[in-house]
Amino acid sequence: METSGQAFYQTAKGHYYSVEIIQIAVQQVINCGTSLRGVEKTFELYVDFCEQGTPSFSSIRKWLGRIGLYELNREKEYRSDWIFIVDLTVELGTEKALVVRTQQRKRISQ
């Protein structure tokens, strides 16, 4: 693992922000449940330490959308004992999200 300061600012092709900034933003939303605007405000606290500035909530939303699109399109393991749970009641501000959860039948019966 490289420890130089340059390693922190590796940018992905077509992106302004570094891979690490994108990863931190996405992890704050997914793992911590922080709102998109909350993540933006968190980055504003550390603006003196980050040369790239603060990513906007709309950039963070696009990153999450790309990850979601990848997860929808990637090849998945086929199982005959899957149960699908579909929920359309999740709201993100004024937008609704369709959530599809799969679970093995044997895990539900336990």
mmCIF file with all atom_site columns, C-alpha atoms in Angstrom:
data_model
loop_
_atom_site.group_PDB
_atom_site.id
_atom_site.type_symbol
_atom_site.label_atom_id
_atom_site.label_alt_id
_atom_site.label_comp_id
_atom_site.label_asym_id
_atom_site.label_entity_id
_atom_site.label_seq_id
_atom_site.pdbx_PDB_ins_code
_atom_site.Cartn_x
_atom_site.Cartn_y
_atom_site.Cartn_z
_atom_site.occupancy
_atom_site.B_iso_or_equiv
_atom_site.pdbx_formal_charge
_atom_site.auth_seq_id
_atom_site.auth_comp_id
_atom_site.auth_asym_id
_atom_site.auth_atom_id
_atom_site.pdbx_PDB_model_num
ATOM 1   C CA . MET A 1 1   ? 0.000   0.000   0.000   1.00 0.00 ? 1   MET A CA 1
ATOM 2   C CA . GLU A 1 2   ? 1.364   3.367   -1.001  1.00 0.00 ? 2   GLU A CA 1
ATOM 3   C CA . THR A 1 3   ? 1.545   5.934   1.780   1.00 0.00 ? 3   THR A CA 1
ATOM 4   C CA . SER A 1 4   ? 2.462   9.049   -0.155  1.00 0.00 ? 4   SER A CA 1
ATOM 5   C CA . GLY A 1 5   ? 0.014   11.958  -0.371  1.00 0.00 ? 5   GLY A CA 1
ATOM 6   C CA . GLN A 1 6   ? -0.335  11.350  -4.085  1.00 0.00 ? 6   GLN A CA 1
ATOM 7   C CA . ALA A 1 7   ? -2.078  8.006   -3.499  1.00 0.00 ? 7   ALA A CA 1
ATOM 8   C CA . PHE A 1 8   ? -4.996  9.812   -1.835  1.00 0.00 ? 8   PHE A CA 1
ATOM 9   C CA . TYR A 1 9   ? -5.707  11.803  -5.004  1.00 0.00 ? 9   TYR A CA 1
ATOM 10  C CA . GLN A 1 10  ? -5.980  9.097   -7.651  1.00 0.00 ? 10  GLN A CA 1
ATOM 11  C CA . THR A 1 11  ? -8.958  9.991   -9.809  1.00 0.00 ? 11  THR A CA 1
ATOM 12  C CA . ALA A 1 12  ? -11.019 7.606   -11.864 1.00 0.00 ? 12  ALA A CA 1
ATOM 13  C CA . LYS A 1 13  ? -11.346 8.296   -15.566 1.00 0.00 ? 13  LYS A CA 1
ATOM 14  C CA . GLY A 1 14  ? -14.015 10.920  -16.213 1.00 0.00 ? 14  GLY A CA 1
ATOM 15  C CA . HIS A 1 15  ? -14.256 12.030  -12.568 1.00 0.00 ? 15  HIS A CA 1
ATOM 16  C CA . TYR A 1 16  ? -13.069 15.196  -10.851 1.00 0.00 ? 16  TYR A CA 1
ATOM 17  C CA . TYR A 1 17  ? -12.933 13.811  -7.308  1.00 0.00 ? 17  TYR A CA 1
ATOM 18  C CA . SER A 1 18  ? -10.508 11.130  -6.158  1.00 0.00 ? 18  SER A CA 1
ATOM 19  C CA . VAL A 1 19  ? -11.552 7.525   -5.745  1.00 0.00 ? 19  VAL A CA 1
ATOM 20  C CA . GLU A 1 20  ? -11.033 7.847   -1.994  1.00 0.00 ? 20  GLU A CA 1
ATOM 21  C CA . ILE A 1 21  ? -13.336 10.894  -1.710  1.00 0.00 ? 21  ILE A CA 1
ATOM 22  C CA . ILE A 1 22  ? -16.026 9.017   -3.638  1.00 0.00 ? 22  ILE A CA 1
ATOM 23  C CA . GLN A 1 23  ? -15.570 5.955   -1.426  1.00 0.00 ? 23  GLN A CA 1
ATOM 24  C CA . ILE A 1 24  ? -15.823 7.976   1.794   1.00 0.00 ? 24  ILE A CA 1
ATOM 25  C CA . ALA A 1 25  ? -18.973 9.736   0.584   1.00 0.00 ? 25  ALA A CA 1
ATOM 26  C CA . VAL A 1 26  ? -20.683 6.516   -0.489  1.00 0.00 ? 26  VAL A CA 1
ATOM 27  C CA . GLN A 1 27  ? -19.722 4.714   2.727   1.00 0.00 ? 27  GLN A CA 1
ATOM 28  C CA . GLN A 1 28  ? -21.148 7.544   4.837   1.00 0.00 ? 28  GLN A CA 1
ATOM 29  C CA . VAL A 1 29  ? -24.515 7.126   3.139   1.00 0.00 ? 29  VAL A CA 1
ATOM 30  C CA . ILE A 1 30  ? -24.581 3.316   3.029   1.00 0.00 ? 30  ILE A CA 1
ATOM 31  C CA . ASN A 1 31  ? -22.868 2.376   6.293   1.00 0.00 ? 31  ASN A CA 1
ATOM 32  C CA . CYS A 1 32  ? -23.755 5.346   8.511   1.00 0.00 ? 32  CYS A CA 1
ATOM 33  C CA . GLY A 1 33  ? -27.150 6.314   7.099   1.00 0.00 ? 33  GLY A CA 1
ATOM 34  C CA . THR A 1 34  ? -26.063 9.917   6.625   1.00 0.00 ? 34  THR A CA 1
ATOM 35  C CA . SER A 1 35  ? -28.202 12.001  4.275   1.00 0.00 ? 35  SER A CA 1
ATOM 36  C CA . LEU A 1 36  ? -26.705 13.248  1.010   1.00 0.00 ? 36  LEU A CA 1
ATOM 37  C CA . ARG A 1 37  ? -26.695 16.838  2.252   1.00 0.00 ? 37  ARG A CA 1
ATOM 38  C CA . GLY A 1 38  ? -25.263 15.619  5.556   1.00 0.00 ? 38  GLY A CA 1
ATOM 39  C CA . VAL A 1 39  ? -22.320 14.046  3.734   1.00 0.00 ? 39  VAL A CA 1
ATOM 40  C CA . GLU A 1 40  ? -21.808 17.303  1.843   1.00 0.00 ? 40  GLU A CA 1
ATOM 41  C CA . LYS A 1 41  ? -21.741 19.215  5.145   1.00 0.00 ? 41  LYS A CA 1
ATOM 42  C CA . THR A 1 42  ? -19.284 16.697  6.613   1.00 0.00 ? 42  THR A CA 1
ATOM 43  C CA . PHE A 1 43  ? -16.878 17.334  3.753   1.00 0.00 ? 43  PHE A CA 1
ATOM 44  C CA . GLU A 1 44  ? -17.250 21.086  4.321   1.00 0.00 ? 44  GLU A CA 1
ATOM 45  C CA . LEU A 1 45  ? -15.775 20.539  7.805   1.00 0.00 ? 45  LEU A CA 1
ATOM 46  C CA . TYR A 1 46  ? -12.590 19.191  6.230   1.00 0.00 ? 46  TYR A CA 1
ATOM 47  C CA . VAL A 1 47  ? -12.316 21.607  3.308   1.00 0.00 ? 47  VAL A CA 1
ATOM 48  C CA . ASP A 1 48  ? -8.930  22.841  4.593   1.00 0.00 ? 48  ASP A CA 1
ATOM 49  C CA . PHE A 1 49  ? -7.501  19.308  4.303   1.00 0.00 ? 49  PHE A CA 1
ATOM 50  C CA . CYS A 1 50  ? -8.861  18.412  0.887   1.00 0.00 ? 50  CYS A CA 1
ATOM 51  C CA . GLU A 1 51  ? -7.501  20.137  -2.206  1.00 0.00 ? 51  GLU A CA 1
ATOM 52  C CA . GLN A 1 52  ? -10.398 18.987  -4.377  1.00 0.00 ? 52  GLN A CA 1
ATOM 53  C CA . GLY A 1 53  ? -13.113 20.826  -2.486  1.00 0.00 ? 53  GLY A CA 1
ATOM 54  C CA . THR A 1 54  ? -16.484 19.560  -1.327  1.00 0.00 ? 54  THR A CA 1
ATOM 55  C CA . PRO A 1 55  ? -18.577 17.206  -3.470  1.00 0.00 ? 55  PRO A CA 1
ATOM 56  C CA . SER A 1 56  ? -22.167 18.366  -3.827  1.00 0.00 ? 56  SER A CA 1
ATOM 57  C CA . PHE A 1 57  ? -25.110 16.224  -2.746  1.00 0.00 ? 57  PHE A CA 1
ATOM 58  C CA . SER A 1 58  ? -26.066 15.767  -6.400  1.00 0.00 ? 58  SER A CA 1
ATOM 59  C CA . SER A 1 59  ? -22.619 14.319  -7.201  1.00 0.00 ? 59  SER A CA 1
ATOM 60  C CA . ILE A 1 60  ? -22.961 11.905  -4.288  1.00 0.00 ? 60  ILE A CA 1
ATOM 61  C CA . ARG A 1 61  ? -26.447 10.912  -5.503  1.00 0.00 ? 61  ARG A CA 1
ATOM 62  C CA . LYS A 1 62  ? -25.028 10.195  -8.987  1.00 0.00 ? 62  LYS A CA 1
ATOM 63  C CA . TRP A 1 63  ? -22.280 8.016   -7.503  1.00 0.00 ? 63  TRP A CA 1
ATOM 64  C CA . LEU A 1 64  ? -24.846 6.029   -5.532  1.00 0.00 ? 64  LEU A CA 1
ATOM 65  C CA . GLY A 1 65  ? -27.016 5.710   -8.636  1.00 0.00 ? 65  GLY A CA 1
ATOM 66  C CA . ARG A 1 66  ? -24.097 4.307   -10.612 1.00 0.00 ? 66  ARG A CA 1
ATOM 67  C CA . ILE A 1 67  ? -23.399 1.745   -7.913  1.00 0.00 ? 67  ILE A CA 1
ATOM 68  C CA . GLY A 1 68  ? -27.082 0.793   -7.841  1.00 0.00 ? 68  GLY A CA 1
ATOM 69  C CA . LEU A 1 69  ? -27.183 0.451   -11.622 1.00 0.00 ? 69  LEU A CA 1
ATOM 70  C CA . TYR A 1 70  ? -24.119 -1.785  -11.509 1.00 0.00 ? 70  TYR A CA 1
ATOM 71  C CA . GLU A 1 71  ? -25.733 -3.969  -8.846  1.00 0.00 ? 71  GLU A CA 1
ATOM 72  C CA . LEU A 1 72  ? -28.912 -4.291  -10.933 1.00 0.00 ? 72  LEU A CA 1
ATOM 73  C CA . ASN A 1 73  ? -27.048 -5.191  -14.120 1.00 0.00 ? 73  ASN A CA 1
ATOM 74  C CA . ARG A 1 74  ? -24.333 -7.488  -12.792 1.00 0.00 ? 74  ARG A CA 1
ATOM 75  C CA . GLU A 1 75  ? -24.706 -11.225 -13.216 1.00 0.00 ? 75  GLU A CA 1
ATOM 76  C CA . LYS A 1 76  ? -26.265 -12.804 -10.168 1.00 0.00 ? 76  LYS A CA 1
ATOM 77  C CA . GLU A 1 77  ? -26.181 -16.299 -8.799  1.00 0.00 ? 77  GLU A CA 1
ATOM 78  C CA . TYR A 1 78  ? -29.275 -18.259 -9.796  1.00 0.00 ? 78  TYR A CA 1
ATOM 79  C CA . ARG A 1 79  ? -31.051 -20.089 -6.997  1.00 0.00 ? 79  ARG A CA 1
ATOM 80  C CA . SER A 1 80  ? -34.373 -21.865 -7.145  1.00 0.00 ? 80  SER A CA 1
ATOM 81  C CA . ASP A 1 81  ? -35.130 -21.235 -3.461  1.00 0.00 ? 81  ASP A CA 1
ATOM 82  C CA . TRP A 1 82  ? -35.038 -17.440 -3.507  1.00 0.00 ? 82  TRP A CA 1
ATOM 83  C CA . ILE A 1 83  ? -37.918 -15.368 -2.192  1.00 0.00 ? 83  ILE A CA 1
ATOM 84  C CA . PHE A 1 84  ? -38.228 -11.789 -3.469  1.00 0.00 ? 84  PHE A CA 1
ATOM 85  C CA . ILE A 1 85  ? -39.495 -9.052  -1.157  1.00 0.00 ? 85  ILE A CA 1
ATOM 86  C CA . VAL A 1 86  ? -40.469 -5.896  -3.077  1.00 0.00 ? 86  VAL A CA 1
ATOM 87  C CA . ASP A 1 87  ? -41.126 -2.563  -1.349  1.00 0.00 ? 87  ASP A CA 1
ATOM 88  C CA . LEU A 1 88  ? -42.086 0.718   -3.024  1.00 0.00 ? 88  LEU A CA 1
ATOM 89  C CA . THR A 1 89  ? -42.690 2.694   0.180   1.00 0.00 ? 89  THR A CA 1
ATOM 90  C CA . VAL A 1 90  ? -39.105 3.897   0.717   1.00 0.00 ? 90  VAL A CA 1
ATOM 91  C CA . GLU A 1 91  ? -39.004 7.663   0.172   1.00 0.00 ? 91  GLU A CA 1
ATOM 92  C CA . LEU A 1 92  ? -35.900 9.765   -0.402  1.00 0.00 ? 92  LEU A CA 1
ATOM 93  C CA . GLY A 1 93  ? -37.155 13.319  -0.091  1.00 0.00 ? 93  GLY A CA 1
ATOM 94  C CA . THR A 1 94  ? -39.716 13.761  -2.843  1.00 0.00 ? 94  THR A CA 1
ATOM 95  C CA . GLU A 1 95  ? -38.564 10.658  -4.730  1.00 0.00 ? 95  GLU A CA 1
ATOM 96  C CA . LYS A 1 96  ? -39.583 7.061   -4.112  1.00 0.00 ? 96  LYS A CA 1
ATOM 97  C CA . ALA A 1 97  ? -37.292 4.075   -4.393  1.00 0.00 ? 97  ALA A CA 1
ATOM 98  C CA . LEU A 1 98  ? -38.112 0.528   -5.385  1.00 0.00 ? 98  LEU A CA 1
ATOM 99  C CA . VAL A 1 99  ? -36.316 -1.856  -3.042  1.00 0.00 ? 99  VAL A CA 1
ATOM 100 C CA . VAL A 1 100 ? -35.963 -5.512  -3.980  1.00 0.00 ? 100 VAL A CA 1
ATOM 101 C CA . ARG A 1 101 ? -34.609 -7.865  -1.322  1.00 0.00 ? 101 ARG A CA 1
ATOM 102 C CA . THR A 1 102 ? -33.861 -11.517 -1.935  1.00 0.00 ? 102 THR A CA 1
ATOM 103 C CA . GLN A 1 103 ? -33.616 -14.132 0.752   1.00 0.00 ? 103 GLN A CA 1
ATOM 104 C CA . GLN A 1 104 ? -33.140 -17.883 0.771   1.00 0.00 ? 104 GLN A CA 1
ATOM 105 C CA . ARG A 1 105 ? -36.301 -19.739 1.755   1.00 0.00 ? 105 ARG A CA 1
ATOM 106 C CA . LYS A 1 106 ? -34.498 -21.837 4.379   1.00 0.00 ? 106 LYS A CA 1
ATOM 107 C CA . ARG A 1 107 ? -33.314 -18.677 6.186   1.00 0.00 ? 107 ARG A CA 1
ATOM 108 C CA . ILE A 1 108 ? -36.844 -17.290 6.464   1.00 0.00 ? 108 ILE A CA 1
ATOM 109 C CA . SER A 1 109 ? -38.274 -20.486 7.932   1.00 0.00 ? 109 SER A CA 1
ATOM 110 C CA . GLN A 1 110 ? -35.674 -20.545 10.717  1.00 0.00 ? 110 GLN A CA 1
#
